[in-house]
């Protein structure tokens, strides 16, 4: 999501967890969330010196800076209960765009298909959710153009490191089509707590899977995988490939959030910039 002021061409891209703040309507007219009201608001930081410096610059002058970042504080507008969700108002324009999207939205086909414009639809999150309810079904184990498998990094199960070239001498492994160019090696930096893995067998009665973790390639060293037997099934998940989840669908809802800050720099109020 991007934030902007209704009278400005300047866009703000959140660079931290602030991007996950959800909308609460002061008007109570958001379809599907009529009961959610804002309990916080945004304001410029008064303690960050760089923020005050950049707020005094014209937009064209910011382009000559190495980087231009401002700090925005999220301030509660009333007392919050423990574990209460923090909500801000995205603005009336966003809300109108959202309501229009809800009125016209058609749920994606679980297994792909084509959208109204004829473009191929991704394997939906609904389909991947269903796959995670059927982890012992071998037909889900092969990766697709939309999904792959990940396993938890920190495990108590024992494992064995095996070089790729050794595994490639075995027919069953060659049938998996794993080479040094396999996507799994490229995805080893996907997250810090999960690693790409291949499911090769199962023990449904025991609730476990036999898997192979892709090891992060090291320059000048041979590629290898970690073989783990009897991994608890809950430590493996099917997930969307980067850029292939429902969030990246062409017919998703994307509309700027209004940055409702009382004092907005006059130099930034220019819709033609």
PDB file of N, CA, C and O in Angstrom, residues 133-200:
ATOM      1  N   UNK A 133      -4.448 -29.094   3.727  1.00  0.00           N
ATOM      2  CA  UNK A 133      -5.300 -30.000   4.498  1.00  0.00           C
ATOM      3  C   UNK A 133      -5.104 -31.442   4.039  1.00  0.00           C
ATOM      4  O   UNK A 133      -5.655 -32.365   4.627  1.00  0.00           O
ATOM      5  N   UNK A 134      -4.316 -31.619   2.963  1.00  0.00           N
ATOM      6  CA  UNK A 134      -4.098 -32.944   2.380  1.00  0.00           C
ATOM      7  C   UNK A 134      -2.598 -33.148   2.089  1.00  0.00           C
ATOM      8  O   UNK A 134      -2.208 -33.468   0.970  1.00  0.00           O
ATOM      9  N   UNK A 135      -1.789 -32.961   3.093  1.00  0.00           N
ATOM     10  CA  UNK A 135      -0.342 -33.001   2.899  1.00  0.00           C
ATOM     11  C   UNK A 135       0.192 -34.372   2.493  1.00  0.00           C
ATOM     12  O   UNK A 135       1.274 -34.479   1.911  1.00  0.00           O
ATOM     13  N   UNK A 136      -0.558 -35.413   2.780  1.00  0.00           N
ATOM     14  CA  UNK A 136      -0.070 -36.764   2.479  1.00  0.00           C
ATOM     15  C   UNK A 136      -0.468 -37.232   1.080  1.00  0.00           C
ATOM     16  O   UNK A 136      -0.190 -38.358   0.699  1.00  0.00           O
ATOM     17  N   UNK A 137      -1.102 -36.343   0.318  1.00  0.00           N
ATOM     18  CA  UNK A 137      -1.495 -36.685  -1.049  1.00  0.00           C
ATOM     19  C   UNK A 137      -0.325 -36.375  -1.983  1.00  0.00           C
ATOM     20  O   UNK A 137       0.007 -35.205  -2.201  1.00  0.00           O
ATOM     21  N   UNK A 138       0.304 -37.390  -2.578  1.00  0.00           N
ATOM     22  CA  UNK A 138       1.491 -37.184  -3.426  1.00  0.00           C
ATOM     23  C   UNK A 138       1.274 -36.271  -4.626  1.00  0.00           C
ATOM     24  O   UNK A 138       2.228 -35.688  -5.131  1.00  0.00           O
ATOM     25  N   UNK A 139       0.035 -36.123  -5.075  1.00  0.00           N
ATOM     26  CA  UNK A 139      -0.199 -35.292  -6.255  1.00  0.00           C
ATOM     27  C   UNK A 139       0.089 -33.818  -5.984  1.00  0.00           C
ATOM     28  O   UNK A 139       0.229 -33.029  -6.929  1.00  0.00           O
ATOM     29  N   UNK A 140       0.186 -33.434  -4.700  1.00  0.00           N
ATOM     30  CA  UNK A 140       0.470 -32.043  -4.354  1.00  0.00           C
ATOM     31  C   UNK A 140       1.971 -31.775  -4.203  1.00  0.00           C
ATOM     32  O   UNK A 140       2.379 -30.614  -4.107  1.00  0.00           O
ATOM     33  N   UNK A 141       2.782 -32.803  -4.144  1.00  0.00           N
ATOM     34  CA  UNK A 141       4.194 -32.627  -3.806  1.00  0.00           C
ATOM     35  C   UNK A 141       5.010 -31.960  -4.901  1.00  0.00           C
ATOM     36  O   UNK A 141       5.984 -31.267  -4.612  1.00  0.00           O
ATOM     37  N   UNK A 142       4.652 -32.184  -6.154  1.00  0.00           N
ATOM     38  CA  UNK A 142       5.406 -31.582  -7.256  1.00  0.00           C
ATOM     39  C   UNK A 142       5.129 -30.080  -7.303  1.00  0.00           C
ATOM     40  O   UNK A 142       3.976 -29.642  -7.242  1.00  0.00           O
ATOM     41  N   UNK A 143       6.174 -29.288  -7.406  1.00  0.00           N
ATOM     42  CA  UNK A 143       6.007 -27.845  -7.473  1.00  0.00           C
ATOM     43  C   UNK A 143       5.350 -27.442  -8.793  1.00  0.00           C
ATOM     44  O   UNK A 143       5.492 -28.128  -9.809  1.00  0.00           O
ATOM     45  N   UNK A 144       4.641 -26.321  -8.769  1.00  0.00           N
ATOM     46  CA  UNK A 144       4.008 -25.805  -9.974  1.00  0.00           C
ATOM     47  C   UNK A 144       4.558 -24.402 -10.255  1.00  0.00           C
ATOM     48  O   UNK A 144       5.449 -23.912  -9.547  1.00  0.00           O
ATOM     49  N   UNK A 145       4.013 -23.744 -11.237  1.00  0.00           N
ATOM     50  CA  UNK A 145       4.412 -22.362 -11.533  1.00  0.00           C
ATOM     51  C   UNK A 145       3.852 -21.397 -10.507  1.00  0.00           C
ATOM     52  O   UNK A 145       4.159 -20.202 -10.533  1.00  0.00           O
ATOM     53  N   UNK A 146       3.010 -21.898  -9.605  1.00  0.00           N
ATOM     54  CA  UNK A 146       2.363 -21.039  -8.618  1.00  0.00           C
ATOM     55  C   UNK A 146       2.731 -21.358  -7.173  1.00  0.00           C
ATOM     56  O   UNK A 146       2.580 -20.510  -6.304  1.00  0.00           O
ATOM     57  N   UNK A 147       3.162 -22.583  -6.893  1.00  0.00           N
ATOM     58  CA  UNK A 147       3.395 -22.927  -5.491  1.00  0.00           C
ATOM     59  C   UNK A 147       4.640 -23.788  -5.326  1.00  0.00           C
ATOM     60  O   UNK A 147       5.175 -24.350  -6.282  1.00  0.00           O
ATOM     61  N   UNK A 148       5.100 -23.866  -4.073  1.00  0.00           N
ATOM     62  CA  UNK A 148       6.199 -24.754  -3.715  1.00  0.00           C
ATOM     63  C   UNK A 148       6.036 -25.164  -2.257  1.00  0.00           C
ATOM     64  O   UNK A 148       5.058 -24.786  -1.608  1.00  0.00           O
ATOM     65  N   UNK A 149       6.966 -25.953  -1.752  1.00  0.00           N
ATOM     66  CA  UNK A 149       6.877 -26.417  -0.372  1.00  0.00           C
ATOM     67  C   UNK A 149       7.995 -25.812   0.459  1.00  0.00           C
ATOM     68  O   UNK A 149       9.116 -25.635  -0.015  1.00  0.00           O
ATOM     69  N   UNK A 150       7.677 -25.500   1.709  1.00  0.00           N
ATOM     70  CA  UNK A 150       8.677 -25.000   2.652  1.00  0.00           C
ATOM     71  C   UNK A 150       8.603 -25.828   3.933  1.00  0.00           C
ATOM     72  O   UNK A 150       7.535 -26.333   4.291  1.00  0.00           O
ATOM     73  N   UNK A 151       9.747 -25.961   4.582  1.00  0.00           N
ATOM     74  CA  UNK A 151       9.815 -26.692   5.846  1.00  0.00           C
ATOM     75  C   UNK A 151      10.493 -25.809   6.884  1.00  0.00           C
ATOM     76  O   UNK A 151      11.339 -24.967   6.552  1.00  0.00           O
ATOM     77  N   UNK A 152      10.131 -26.001   8.137  1.00  0.00           N
ATOM     78  CA  UNK A 152      10.714 -25.197   9.213  1.00  0.00           C
ATOM     79  C   UNK A 152      12.223 -25.402   9.286  1.00  0.00           C
ATOM     80  O   UNK A 152      12.726 -26.509   9.118  1.00  0.00           O
ATOM     81  N   UNK A 153      12.944 -24.298   9.538  1.00  0.00           N
ATOM     82  CA  UNK A 153      14.397 -24.355   9.627  1.00  0.00           C
ATOM     83  C   UNK A 153      14.847 -25.028  10.918  1.00  0.00           C
ATOM     84  O   UNK A 153      15.718 -25.898  10.912  1.00  0.00           O
ATOM     85  N   UNK A 154      14.285 -24.587  12.024  1.00  0.00           N
ATOM     86  CA  UNK A 154      14.713 -25.104  13.331  1.00  0.00           C
ATOM     87  C   UNK A 154      13.925 -26.360  13.677  1.00  0.00           C
ATOM     88  O   UNK A 154      12.757 -26.300  14.049  1.00  0.00           O
ATOM     89  N   UNK A 155      14.585 -27.510  13.517  1.00  0.00           N
ATOM     90  CA  UNK A 155      13.912 -28.784  13.773  1.00  0.00           C
ATOM     91  C   UNK A 155      14.733 -29.630  14.726  1.00  0.00           C
ATOM     92  O   UNK A 155      15.946 -29.464  14.848  1.00  0.00           O
ATOM     93  N   UNK A 156      14.065 -30.534  15.409  1.00  0.00           N
ATOM     94  CA  UNK A 156      14.740 -31.450  16.335  1.00  0.00           C
ATOM     95  C   UNK A 156      15.093 -32.754  15.636  1.00  0.00           C
ATOM     96  O   UNK A 156      15.915 -33.530  16.120  1.00  0.00           O
ATOM     97  N   UNK A 157      14.463 -33.008  14.464  1.00  0.00           N
ATOM     98  CA  UNK A 157      14.720 -34.244  13.737  1.00  0.00           C
ATOM     99  C   UNK A 157      16.161 -34.283  13.212  1.00  0.00           C
ATOM    100  O   UNK A 157      16.749 -33.250  12.883  1.00  0.00           O
ATOM    101  N   UNK A 158      16.715 -35.462  13.135  1.00  0.00           N
ATOM    102  CA  UNK A 158      18.069 -35.613  12.609  1.00  0.00           C
ATOM    103  C   UNK A 158      18.049 -35.496  11.093  1.00  0.00           C
ATOM    104  O   UNK A 158      17.029 -35.743  10.449  1.00  0.00           O
ATOM    105  N   UNK A 159      19.169 -35.081  10.517  1.00  0.00           N
ATOM    106  CA  UNK A 159      19.229 -34.912   9.072  1.00  0.00           C
ATOM    107  C   UNK A 159      20.594 -35.345   8.557  1.00  0.00           C
ATOM    108  O   UNK A 159      21.564 -35.485   9.319  1.00  0.00           O
ATOM    109  N   UNK A 160      20.651 -35.536   7.264  1.00  0.00           N
ATOM    110  CA  UNK A 160      21.889 -35.966   6.621  1.00  0.00           C
ATOM    111  C   UNK A 160      22.157 -35.058   5.424  1.00  0.00           C
ATOM    112  O   UNK A 160      21.288 -34.851   4.579  1.00  0.00           O
ATOM    113  N   UNK A 161      23.354 -34.469   5.352  1.00  0.00           N
ATOM    114  CA  UNK A 161      23.727 -33.615   4.228  1.00  0.00           C
ATOM    115  C   UNK A 161      24.246 -34.493   3.098  1.00  0.00           C
ATOM    116  O   UNK A 161      25.145 -35.320   3.306  1.00  0.00           O
ATOM    117  N   UNK A 162      23.674 -34.331   1.895  1.00  0.00           N
ATOM    118  CA  UNK A 162      24.075 -35.144   0.748  1.00  0.00           C
ATOM    119  C   UNK A 162      24.331 -34.220  -0.438  1.00  0.00           C
ATOM    120  O   UNK A 162      23.526 -33.338  -0.731  1.00  0.00           O
ATOM    121  N   UNK A 163      25.461 -34.417  -1.117  1.00  0.00           N
ATOM    122  CA  UNK A 163      25.770 -33.599  -2.286  1.00  0.00           C
ATOM    123  C   UNK A 163      24.819 -33.918  -3.426  1.00  0.00           C
ATOM    124  O   UNK A 163      24.435 -35.065  -3.650  1.00  0.00           O
ATOM    125  N   UNK A 164      24.469 -32.905  -4.187  1.00  0.00           N
ATOM    126  CA  UNK A 164      23.548 -33.054  -5.303  1.00  0.00           C
ATOM    127  C   UNK A 164      24.061 -34.078  -6.316  1.00  0.00           C
ATOM    128  O   UNK A 164      23.299 -34.915  -6.809  1.00  0.00           O
ATOM    129  N   UNK A 165      25.353 -34.039  -6.611  1.00  0.00           N
ATOM    130  CA  UNK A 165      25.896 -34.943  -7.613  1.00  0.00           C
ATOM    131  C   UNK A 165      25.785 -36.409  -7.196  1.00  0.00           C
ATOM    132  O   UNK A 165      25.671 -37.298  -8.042  1.00  0.00           O
ATOM    133  N   UNK A 166      25.779 -36.656  -5.904  1.00  0.00           N
ATOM    134  CA  UNK A 166      25.602 -38.019  -5.404  1.00  0.00           C
ATOM    135  C   UNK A 166      24.161 -38.459  -5.600  1.00  0.00           C
ATOM    136  O   UNK A 166      23.879 -39.585  -6.045  1.00  0.00           O
ATOM    137  N   UNK A 167      23.228 -37.575  -5.277  1.00  0.00           N
ATOM    138  CA  UNK A 167      21.813 -37.893  -5.423  1.00  0.00           C
ATOM    139  C   UNK A 167      21.443 -38.109  -6.886  1.00  0.00           C
ATOM    140  O   UNK A 167      20.599 -38.952  -7.208  1.00  0.00           O
ATOM    141  N   UNK A 168      22.073 -37.365  -7.774  1.00  0.00           N
ATOM    142  CA  UNK A 168      21.742 -37.468  -9.191  1.00  0.00           C
ATOM    143  C   UNK A 168      22.119 -38.815  -9.803  1.00  0.00           C
ATOM    144  O   UNK A 168      21.687 -39.129 -10.917  1.00  0.00           O
ATOM    145  N   UNK A 169      22.869 -39.607  -9.091  1.00  0.00           N
ATOM    146  CA  UNK A 169      23.228 -40.932  -9.582  1.00  0.00           C
ATOM    147  C   UNK A 169      22.114 -41.949  -9.336  1.00  0.00           C
ATOM    148  O   UNK A 169      22.175 -43.074  -9.826  1.00  0.00           O
ATOM    149  N   UNK A 170      21.092 -41.501  -8.564  1.00  0.00           N
ATOM    150  CA  UNK A 170      19.987 -42.400  -8.248  1.00  0.00           C
ATOM    151  C   UNK A 170      18.792 -42.076  -9.148  1.00  0.00           C
ATOM    152  O   UNK A 170      18.385 -40.909  -9.281  1.00  0.00           O
ATOM    153  N   UNK A 171      18.248 -43.104  -9.787  1.00  0.00           N
ATOM    154  CA  UNK A 171      17.184 -42.901 -10.774  1.00  0.00           C
ATOM    155  C   UNK A 171      15.986 -42.182 -10.185  1.00  0.00           C
ATOM    156  O   UNK A 171      15.413 -41.279 -10.810  1.00  0.00           O
ATOM    157  N   UNK A 172      15.544 -42.580  -9.000  1.00  0.00           N
ATOM    158  CA  UNK A 172      14.359 -41.977  -8.410  1.00  0.00           C
ATOM    159  C   UNK A 172      14.541 -40.474  -8.214  1.00  0.00           C
ATOM    160  O   UNK A 172      13.600 -39.690  -8.380  1.00  0.00           O
ATOM    161  N   UNK A 173      15.779 -40.078  -7.897  1.00  0.00           N
ATOM    162  CA  UNK A 173      16.035 -38.658  -7.679  1.00  0.00           C
ATOM    163  C   UNK A 173      16.091 -37.909  -9.013  1.00  0.00           C
ATOM    164  O   UNK A 173      15.600 -36.784  -9.120  1.00  0.00           O
ATOM    165  N   UNK A 174      16.669 -38.534 -10.035  1.00  0.00           N
ATOM    166  CA  UNK A 174      16.727 -37.886 -11.340  1.00  0.00           C
ATOM    167  C   UNK A 174      15.330 -37.592 -11.864  1.00  0.00           C
ATOM    168  O   UNK A 174      15.114 -36.612 -12.576  1.00  0.00           O
ATOM    169  N   UNK A 175      14.379 -38.444 -11.500  1.00  0.00           N
ATOM    170  CA  UNK A 175      12.999 -38.228 -11.940  1.00  0.00           C
ATOM    171  C   UNK A 175      12.397 -36.949 -11.357  1.00  0.00           C
ATOM    172  O   UNK A 175      11.392 -36.435 -11.870  1.00  0.00           O
ATOM    173  N   UNK A 176      13.003 -36.433 -10.295  1.00  0.00           N
ATOM    174  CA  UNK A 176      12.512 -35.189  -9.686  1.00  0.00           C
ATOM    175  C   UNK A 176      12.954 -33.971 -10.483  1.00  0.00           C
ATOM    176  O   UNK A 176      12.425 -32.863 -10.281  1.00  0.00           O
ATOM    177  N   UNK A 177      13.941 -34.142 -11.355  1.00  0.00           N
ATOM    178  CA  UNK A 177      14.400 -33.037 -12.192  1.00  0.00           C
ATOM    179  C   UNK A 177      15.176 -31.967 -11.452  1.00  0.00           C
ATOM    180  O   UNK A 177      15.162 -30.794 -11.852  1.00  0.00           O
ATOM    181  N   UNK A 178      15.864 -32.353 -10.386  1.00  0.00           N
ATOM    182  CA  UNK A 178      16.610 -31.374  -9.601  1.00  0.00           C
ATOM    183  C   UNK A 178      18.037 -31.233 -10.144  1.00  0.00           C
ATOM    184  O   UNK A 178      18.795 -32.194 -10.180  1.00  0.00           O
ATOM    185  N   UNK A 179      18.386 -30.028 -10.578  1.00  0.00           N
ATOM    186  CA  UNK A 179      19.735 -29.696 -11.020  1.00  0.00           C
ATOM    187  C   UNK A 179      20.194 -28.461 -10.252  1.00  0.00           C
ATOM    188  O   UNK A 179      19.446 -27.928  -9.421  1.00  0.00           O
ATOM    189  N   UNK A 180      21.396 -27.993 -10.550  1.00  0.00           N
ATOM    190  CA  UNK A 180      21.891 -26.793  -9.865  1.00  0.00           C
ATOM    191  C   UNK A 180      21.040 -25.569 -10.199  1.00  0.00           C
ATOM    192  O   UNK A 180      21.042 -24.587  -9.458  1.00  0.00           O
ATOM    193  N   UNK A 181      20.320 -25.647 -11.312  1.00  0.00           N
ATOM    194  CA  UNK A 181      19.475 -24.514 -11.723  1.00  0.00           C
ATOM    195  C   UNK A 181      18.071 -24.584 -11.125  1.00  0.00           C
ATOM    196  O   UNK A 181      17.236 -23.720 -11.415  1.00  0.00           O
ATOM    197  N   UNK A 182      17.804 -25.586 -10.295  1.00  0.00           N
ATOM    198  CA  UNK A 182      16.464 -25.743  -9.724  1.00  0.00           C
ATOM    199  C   UNK A 182      16.081 -24.512  -8.909  1.00  0.00           C
ATOM    200  O   UNK A 182      16.893 -23.923  -8.197  1.00  0.00           O
ATOM    201  N   UNK A 183      14.808 -24.156  -9.010  1.00  0.00           N
ATOM    202  CA  UNK A 183      14.290 -22.989  -8.302  1.00  0.00           C
ATOM    203  C   UNK A 183      14.506 -23.077  -6.796  1.00  0.00           C
ATOM    204  O   UNK A 183      14.656 -22.067  -6.103  1.00  0.00           O
ATOM    205  N   UNK A 184      14.541 -24.301  -6.260  1.00  0.00           N
ATOM    206  CA  UNK A 184      14.698 -24.465  -4.821  1.00  0.00           C
ATOM    207  C   UNK A 184      15.960 -23.838  -4.276  1.00  0.00           C
ATOM    208  O   UNK A 184      15.960 -23.253  -3.187  1.00  0.00           O
ATOM    209  N   UNK A 185      17.081 -23.940  -5.012  1.00  0.00           N
ATOM    210  CA  UNK A 185      18.329 -23.334  -4.550  1.00  0.00           C
ATOM    211  C   UNK A 185      18.240 -21.813  -4.554  1.00  0.00           C
ATOM    212  O   UNK A 185      18.854 -21.146  -3.731  1.00  0.00           O
ATOM    213  N   UNK A 186      17.466 -21.269  -5.488  1.00  0.00           N
ATOM    214  CA  UNK A 186      17.317 -19.816  -5.582  1.00  0.00           C
ATOM    215  C   UNK A 186      16.401 -19.262  -4.498  1.00  0.00           C
ATOM    216  O   UNK A 186      16.448 -18.072  -4.185  1.00  0.00           O
ATOM    217  N   UNK A 187      15.554 -20.136  -3.945  1.00  0.00           N
ATOM    218  CA  UNK A 187      14.598 -19.686  -2.932  1.00  0.00           C
ATOM    219  C   UNK A 187      15.091 -19.888  -1.503  1.00  0.00           C
ATOM    220  O   UNK A 187      14.334 -19.690  -0.559  1.00  0.00           O
ATOM    221  N   UNK A 188      16.345 -20.275  -1.353  1.00  0.00           N
ATOM    222  CA  UNK A 188      16.848 -20.563   0.004  1.00  0.00           C
ATOM    223  C   UNK A 188      16.909 -19.322   0.883  1.00  0.00           C
ATOM    224  O   UNK A 188      17.062 -19.437   2.102  1.00  0.00           O
ATOM    225  N   UNK A 189      16.797 -18.137   0.304  1.00  0.00           N
ATOM    226  CA  UNK A 189      16.777 -16.903   1.105  1.00  0.00           C
ATOM    227  C   UNK A 189      15.356 -16.367   1.236  1.00  0.00           C
ATOM    228  O   UNK A 189      15.152 -15.206   1.590  1.00  0.00           O
ATOM    229  N   UNK A 190      14.378 -17.220   0.952  1.00  0.00           N
ATOM    230  CA  UNK A 190      12.974 -16.808   0.962  1.00  0.00           C
ATOM    231  C   UNK A 190      12.562 -16.247   2.319  1.00  0.00           C
ATOM    232  O   UNK A 190      11.983 -15.169   2.413  1.00  0.00           O
ATOM    233  N   UNK A 191      12.841 -16.965   3.406  1.00  0.00           N
ATOM    234  CA  UNK A 191      12.573 -16.482   4.760  1.00  0.00           C
ATOM    235  C   UNK A 191      13.672 -16.972   5.679  1.00  0.00           C
ATOM    236  O   UNK A 191      14.485 -17.829   5.309  1.00  0.00           O
ATOM    237  N   UNK A 192      13.703 -16.441   6.887  1.00  0.00           N
ATOM    238  CA  UNK A 192      14.708 -16.848   7.860  1.00  0.00           C
ATOM    239  C   UNK A 192      14.299 -18.093   8.639  1.00  0.00           C
ATOM    240  O   UNK A 192      15.141 -18.795   9.186  1.00  0.00           O
ATOM    241  N   UNK A 193      12.997 -18.371   8.701  1.00  0.00           N
ATOM    242  CA  UNK A 193      12.539 -19.480   9.545  1.00  0.00           C
ATOM    243  C   UNK A 193      12.042 -20.694   8.757  1.00  0.00           C
ATOM    244  O   UNK A 193      11.726 -21.718   9.331  1.00  0.00           O
ATOM    245  N   UNK A 194      11.977 -20.575   7.421  1.00  0.00           N
ATOM    246  CA  UNK A 194      11.561 -21.715   6.599  1.00  0.00           C
ATOM    247  C   UNK A 194      12.492 -21.838   5.408  1.00  0.00           C
ATOM    248  O   UNK A 194      13.063 -20.859   4.942  1.00  0.00           O
ATOM    249  N   UNK A 195      12.645 -23.063   4.922  1.00  0.00           N
ATOM    250  CA  UNK A 195      13.506 -23.316   3.762  1.00  0.00           C
ATOM    251  C   UNK A 195      12.730 -24.104   2.722  1.00  0.00           C
ATOM    252  O   UNK A 195      11.865 -24.916   3.068  1.00  0.00           O
ATOM    253  N   UNK A 196      13.020 -23.888   1.442  1.00  0.00           N
ATOM    254  CA  UNK A 196      12.361 -24.683   0.410  1.00  0.00           C
ATOM    255  C   UNK A 196      12.743 -26.148   0.551  1.00  0.00           C
ATOM    256  O   UNK A 196      13.893 -26.470   0.868  1.00  0.00           O
ATOM    257  N   UNK A 197      11.799 -27.033   0.335  1.00  0.00           N
ATOM    258  CA  UNK A 197      12.062 -28.458   0.514  1.00  0.00           C
ATOM    259  C   UNK A 197      11.214 -29.263  -0.467  1.00  0.00           C
ATOM    260  O   UNK A 197      10.243 -28.761  -1.024  1.00  0.00           O
ATOM    261  N   UNK A 198      11.587 -30.489  -0.665  1.00  0.00           N
ATOM    262  CA  UNK A 198      10.841 -31.415  -1.497  1.00  0.00           C
ATOM    263  C   UNK A 198      10.320 -32.555  -0.634  1.00  0.00           C
ATOM    264  O   UNK A 198      11.069 -33.093   0.196  1.00  0.00           O
ATOM    265  N   UNK A 199       9.076 -32.906  -0.802  1.00  0.00           N
ATOM    266  CA  UNK A 199       8.512 -34.062  -0.112  1.00  0.00           C
ATOM    267  C   UNK A 199       8.714 -35.262  -1.024  1.00  0.00           C
ATOM    268  O   UNK A 199       8.324 -35.237  -2.192  1.00  0.00           O
ATOM    269  N   UNK A 200       9.338 -36.318  -0.499  1.00  0.00           N
ATOM    270  CA  UNK A 200       9.627 -37.488  -1.339  1.00  0.00           C
ATOM    271  C   UNK A 200       8.894 -38.747  -0.881  1.00  0.00           C
ATOM    272  O   UNK A 200       8.798 -39.716  -1.634  1.00  0.00           O
TER     273      UNK A 200
END
